[in-house]
Short mmCIF file of C-alpha atoms in Angstrom, two decimals:
data_model
loop_
_atom_site.label_atom_id
_atom_site.label_comp_id
_atom_site.label_asym_id
_atom_site.label_seq_id
_atom_site.Cartn_x
_atom_site.Cartn_y
_atom_site.Cartn_z
CA MET A 1 100.72 121.21 112.21
CA GLN A 2 103.18 124.00 111.49
CA ALA A 3 105.52 121.56 109.72
CA TYR A 4 102.80 120.78 107.18
CA LEU A 5 102.06 124.48 106.60
CA ASP A 6 105.78 125.16 106.20
CA LEU A 7 105.89 122.46 103.50
CA LEU A 8 103.00 124.08 101.64
CA ALA A 9 104.78 127.44 101.80
CA ASP A 10 108.05 125.86 100.64
CA ILE A 11 106.36 124.39 97.57
CA MET A 12 104.66 127.66 96.67
CA ALA A 13 107.86 129.68 97.09
CA ASN A 14 110.49 127.29 95.76
CA GLY A 15 108.73 124.69 93.61
CA ALA A 16 109.26 124.01 89.92
CA ASP A 17 106.21 124.31 87.67
CA LYS A 18 105.72 120.95 85.96
CA SER A 19 103.32 119.10 83.71
CA ASP A 20 101.67 115.95 85.07
CA ARG A 21 99.70 112.88 84.03
CA THR A 22 96.31 114.50 84.70
CA GLY A 23 96.97 117.57 82.54
CA THR A 24 96.28 119.95 85.44
CA GLY A 25 99.89 120.94 86.12
CA THR A 26 101.68 121.15 89.46
CA ARG A 27 104.23 123.13 91.42
CA SER A 28 106.63 120.60 92.88
CA VAL A 29 109.66 120.09 95.11
CA PHE A 30 111.60 116.87 95.61
CA GLY A 31 112.81 115.18 98.76
CA ARG A 32 111.16 116.59 101.87
CA GLN A 33 110.38 115.25 105.35
CA ILE A 34 108.10 116.26 108.21
CA ARG A 35 107.84 114.72 111.68
CA TYR A 36 105.17 114.46 114.35
CA ASP A 37 105.42 113.28 117.94
CA LEU A 38 102.20 111.29 118.23
CA ALA A 39 102.23 111.69 122.02
CA ASN A 40 101.55 115.41 121.47
CA GLY A 41 98.32 114.88 119.56
CA PHE A 42 96.77 113.23 116.54
CA PRO A 43 97.95 114.87 113.27
CA LEU A 44 94.56 115.73 111.82
CA LEU A 45 94.66 119.17 110.20
CA THR A 46 93.11 122.04 112.08
CA THR A 47 93.60 124.71 109.39
CA LYS A 48 90.81 123.03 107.42
CA LYS A 49 88.28 120.51 108.68
CA LEU A 50 88.83 116.94 107.47
CA HIS A 51 86.38 114.06 107.18
CA PHE A 52 87.86 111.59 109.67
CA LYS A 53 85.20 109.02 108.81
CA SER A 54 86.58 108.71 105.26
CA ILE A 55 90.15 108.37 106.57
CA ALA A 56 89.26 105.67 109.07
CA TYR A 57 87.01 103.64 106.78
CA GLU A 58 89.61 103.73 104.00
CA LEU A 59 92.22 102.31 106.40
CA LEU A 60 89.83 99.60 107.61
CA TRP A 61 89.17 98.82 103.94
CA PHE A 62 92.90 98.45 103.28
CA LEU A 63 93.23 96.12 106.26
CA ARG A 64 90.38 93.95 104.95
CA GLY A 65 92.43 93.33 101.81
CA ASP A 66 89.48 94.70 99.86
CA THR A 67 89.84 96.28 96.41
CA ASN A 68 86.19 96.92 95.55
CA ILE A 69 84.63 100.22 96.59
CA LYS A 70 81.33 98.64 97.72
CA TYR A 71 82.48 98.55 101.36
CA LEU A 72 83.40 102.23 101.17
CA LYS A 73 80.15 103.18 99.44
CA ASP A 74 78.15 101.24 102.02
CA HIS A 75 79.69 103.51 104.67
CA GLY A 76 79.26 106.77 102.79
CA VAL A 77 82.87 107.11 101.60
CA THR A 78 83.40 108.22 97.99
CA ILE A 79 87.11 109.04 97.78
CA TRP A 80 87.91 106.18 95.35
CA ASP A 81 84.87 106.52 93.08
CA GLU A 82 86.61 108.29 90.18
CA TRP A 83 88.99 105.39 89.54
CA ALA A 84 86.73 102.35 89.90
CA THR A 85 85.12 100.28 87.16
CA PRO A 86 81.30 100.24 86.91
CA ASP A 87 81.43 97.13 89.11
CA GLY A 88 83.48 98.97 91.72
CA GLU A 89 86.78 97.22 91.02
CA LEU A 90 90.15 98.93 91.37
CA GLY A 91 92.49 96.06 90.63
CA PRO A 92 95.15 94.89 93.13
CA VAL A 93 95.67 98.21 94.92
CA TYR A 94 96.80 98.73 98.52
CA GLY A 95 94.59 96.17 100.26
CA ALA A 96 95.65 93.38 97.93
CA GLN A 97 99.35 94.13 98.34
CA TRP A 98 99.12 94.51 102.12
CA ARG A 99 97.16 91.32 102.72
CA ASN A 100 97.67 89.17 99.61
CA TRP A 101 101.11 89.76 98.07
CA LEU A 102 101.59 87.00 95.50
CA GLY A 103 105.00 85.35 95.42
CA PRO A 104 106.59 83.73 92.35
CA ASP A 105 105.37 80.33 93.56
CA GLY A 106 101.78 81.56 93.71
CA LYS A 107 101.82 81.66 97.52
CA SER A 108 100.03 84.58 99.17
CA TYR A 109 101.85 86.65 101.82
CA ASP A 110 100.00 88.71 104.43
CA GLN A 111 102.38 91.62 105.03
CA ILE A 112 100.31 93.03 107.90
CA GLN A 113 100.29 89.79 109.87
CA ILE A 114 104.00 89.31 109.17
CA LEU A 115 104.60 92.86 110.44
CA ILE A 116 102.68 92.27 113.68
CA ASP A 117 104.43 88.96 114.32
CA GLY A 118 107.77 90.71 113.84
CA LEU A 119 106.93 93.65 116.10
CA ARG A 120 105.87 91.28 118.86
CA ASN A 121 108.64 88.70 118.56
CA LYS A 122 111.63 90.64 117.20
CA PRO A 123 111.02 94.30 118.05
CA ASP A 124 114.63 95.31 117.32
CA SER A 125 114.50 93.97 113.76
CA ARG A 126 115.18 96.37 110.89
CA ARG A 127 112.75 94.49 108.65
CA HIS A 128 109.42 95.85 109.89
CA VAL A 129 108.40 96.90 106.38
CA VAL A 130 105.15 96.91 104.40
CA SER A 131 105.40 97.69 100.67
CA GLY A 132 102.71 98.52 98.15
CA TRP A 133 105.01 98.76 95.11
CA ASN A 134 104.47 95.48 93.28
CA VAL A 135 105.94 95.95 89.81
CA ALA A 136 104.00 93.05 88.33
CA PHE A 137 100.67 94.85 88.84
CA LEU A 138 101.56 98.46 88.06
CA PRO A 139 99.14 100.06 85.57
CA ASP A 140 99.74 100.49 81.86
CA GLU A 141 100.31 104.22 81.39
CA THR A 142 98.78 104.18 77.89
CA VAL A 143 95.25 103.48 79.20
CA GLY A 144 93.08 104.89 81.96
CA PRO A 145 92.47 103.72 85.54
CA ARG A 146 89.25 101.85 84.79
CA GLU A 147 90.79 100.02 81.84
CA ASN A 148 93.71 98.96 84.00
CA ALA A 149 91.41 97.72 86.78
CA ALA A 150 89.33 95.75 84.29
CA ALA A 151 92.54 94.13 83.02
CA GLY A 152 93.66 93.04 86.50
CA LYS A 153 96.20 95.85 86.93
CA MET A 154 96.15 98.57 89.60
CA ALA A 155 93.81 101.43 88.71
CA LEU A 156 96.51 103.69 90.18
CA PRO A 157 100.04 102.86 91.33
CA PRO A 158 100.52 103.32 95.08
CA CYS A 159 101.50 106.81 96.20
CA HIS A 160 102.42 105.75 99.75
CA VAL A 161 104.78 102.99 98.68
CA LEU A 162 106.59 101.98 101.87
CA TYR A 163 105.94 101.86 105.61
CA GLN A 164 108.81 101.09 108.00
CA PHE A 165 108.25 100.66 111.74
CA TYR A 166 110.73 101.04 114.58
CA VAL A 167 110.51 100.07 118.24
CA ALA A 168 112.58 101.79 120.96
CA ASN A 169 111.95 102.54 124.64
CA GLY A 170 108.55 100.90 124.50
CA LYS A 171 107.35 103.18 121.68
CA LEU A 172 106.37 102.41 118.09
CA SER A 173 107.37 104.87 115.39
CA CYS A 174 106.63 104.80 111.68
CA MET A 175 108.31 106.31 108.64
CA MET A 176 106.06 106.38 105.61
CA THR A 177 107.55 107.06 102.19
CA GLN A 178 105.46 108.64 99.45
CA ARG A 179 106.76 108.69 95.89
CA SER A 180 104.04 111.18 94.89
CA ALA A 181 102.28 113.47 97.35
CA ASP A 182 99.38 115.83 96.59
CA CYS A 183 100.13 118.21 99.43
CA PHE A 184 96.79 120.04 99.56
CA LEU A 185 94.32 117.16 99.19
CA GLY A 186 96.20 113.91 99.69
CA VAL A 187 98.86 114.46 102.35
CA PRO A 188 96.42 115.52 105.12
CA TYR A 189 94.54 112.23 104.62
CA ASN A 190 97.73 110.20 104.30
CA GLN A 191 99.32 111.45 107.51
CA ALA A 192 96.14 110.90 109.51
CA SER A 193 95.74 107.41 108.06
CA VAL A 194 99.27 106.27 108.88
CA ALA A 195 99.00 107.85 112.34
CA LEU A 196 95.81 105.86 112.95
CA LEU A 197 97.52 102.68 111.73
CA THR A 198 100.46 103.33 114.08
CA HIS A 199 98.09 103.76 117.04
CA MET A 200 96.33 100.50 116.18
CA LEU A 201 99.57 98.56 115.79
CA ALA A 202 100.95 99.99 119.03
CA GLN A 203 97.83 98.93 120.91
CA GLN A 204 97.98 95.43 119.43
CA CYS A 205 101.65 95.06 120.39
CA GLY A 206 101.46 96.58 123.89
CA LEU A 207 103.47 99.67 122.94
CA GLU A 208 103.06 103.43 123.22
CA VAL A 209 103.12 105.61 120.11
CA GLY A 210 106.32 107.37 119.13
CA GLU A 211 107.06 109.47 116.06
CA LEU A 212 105.44 109.66 112.65
CA ILE A 213 107.91 110.59 109.92
CA MET A 214 106.52 111.47 106.50
CA SER A 215 109.14 111.22 103.74
CA PHE A 216 108.24 112.57 100.31
CA GLY A 217 109.70 112.20 96.83
CA ASP A 218 107.74 114.45 94.46
CA VAL A 219 105.57 116.58 96.75
CA HIS A 220 103.38 119.00 94.85
CA ILE A 221 100.43 121.35 94.75
CA TYR A 222 98.10 121.19 91.77
CA ARG A 223 97.73 124.50 89.94
CA ASN A 224 93.99 124.59 90.56
CA HIS A 225 94.64 124.53 94.33
CA PHE A 226 96.89 127.60 94.62
CA GLU A 227 94.10 129.88 95.83
CA GLN A 228 92.97 127.35 98.45
CA VAL A 229 96.55 126.91 99.69
CA GLU A 230 96.97 130.66 100.15
CA LEU A 231 93.74 130.71 102.15
CA GLN A 232 94.94 127.86 104.33
CA LEU A 233 98.35 129.47 104.89
CA GLY A 234 96.59 132.52 106.31
CA ARG A 235 94.97 130.48 109.09
CA LYS A 236 96.43 129.87 112.52
CA PRO A 237 96.77 126.20 113.57
CA LEU A 238 94.67 125.10 116.52
CA THR A 239 95.52 122.55 119.22
CA PRO A 240 95.46 119.08 117.63
CA PRO A 241 92.93 116.51 118.83
CA GLN A 242 93.70 113.35 120.77
CA LEU A 243 92.82 109.90 119.46
CA GLN A 244 91.14 107.50 121.83
CA ILE A 245 90.66 103.82 120.96
CA ASN A 246 87.82 102.51 123.08
CA ARG A 247 88.28 98.77 122.57
CA LEU A 248 91.11 96.26 122.13
CA PRO A 249 90.07 93.74 119.47
CA GLU A 250 91.65 90.30 119.33
CA SER A 251 93.53 91.27 116.16
CA ILE A 252 94.36 94.27 114.00
CA PHE A 253 91.65 93.08 111.63
CA GLY A 254 88.89 93.35 114.22
CA TYR A 255 88.64 97.13 114.57
CA GLU A 256 85.46 99.00 113.70
CA PHE A 257 84.91 102.68 113.07
CA ALA A 258 82.99 102.98 116.34
CA ASP A 259 86.19 102.04 118.22
CA PHE A 260 87.82 105.36 117.34
CA GLU A 261 87.06 108.62 119.09
CA LEU A 262 88.55 112.02 118.33
CA VAL A 263 88.73 114.10 121.48
CA ASP A 264 88.55 117.91 121.18
CA TYR A 265 88.83 118.16 117.39
CA GLN A 266 88.45 121.82 116.50
CA ALA A 267 89.24 123.06 113.02
CA HIS A 268 88.73 125.95 110.64
CA ARG A 269 86.09 125.50 107.95
CA HIS A 270 86.65 122.91 105.24
CA ILE A 271 88.32 124.11 102.02
CA ALA A 272 87.15 122.27 98.91
CA GLY A 273 89.40 121.37 95.98
CA ALA A 274 88.83 119.43 92.76
CA VAL A 275 90.49 116.02 92.43
CA SER A 276 92.68 115.58 89.36
CA VAL A 277 92.03 112.13 87.89
#
């Protein structure tokens, strides 16, 4: 976890103070990368306790192709509430693009199934890519998230825009690219989510896990999180937990939250921070 803490410190020391869409303001750097060897542990932060249930259920929600928060709410997860319409709609966000990318002919493409077929049948391909950046459905910046969702646009454009997978020596690695990365609140969730996805894909394809590479464009800390970041930087990282998957479903779409077990997760107390909408 030291790489993540080093990134926080880099932003605080070297970042440019910038305005942003939410009006909160950020301190930001551009073009950074951190790496984790997933064989050495699951990258769930130990310098502040995270709610793994929210991370896992959000990923399962993506994989369902779902874009309504009802599934999340039914499982006690509230992380998308601020952007949804009164009916719970978010527009064609991640799940829709992953599972139901619409081509110019109106045909629907399941990027996740295409990815798995490629990993199994052509592991050396350089085309193991899943993209969330569908220009046709990006939100109108002149109106708010709920108005965009009601109009059939994305409530928010994807932050983690591209996943690329790589197979070598029987191991599956992933590089995830984020155009915009909230380093205090968002990145800890994002890196755990993509690590979980990599474990699931590896299991489905008969592979071991390799590296997780997080590549960032604009990586920032919101101004109202500076105090929390300083608190976190004063804490010593603990040994990361291990992830155990207790069942092999017939497909990537058959996992349930009960299949995942975190072994020996110890962390410092949670540090709260307001979400900028």
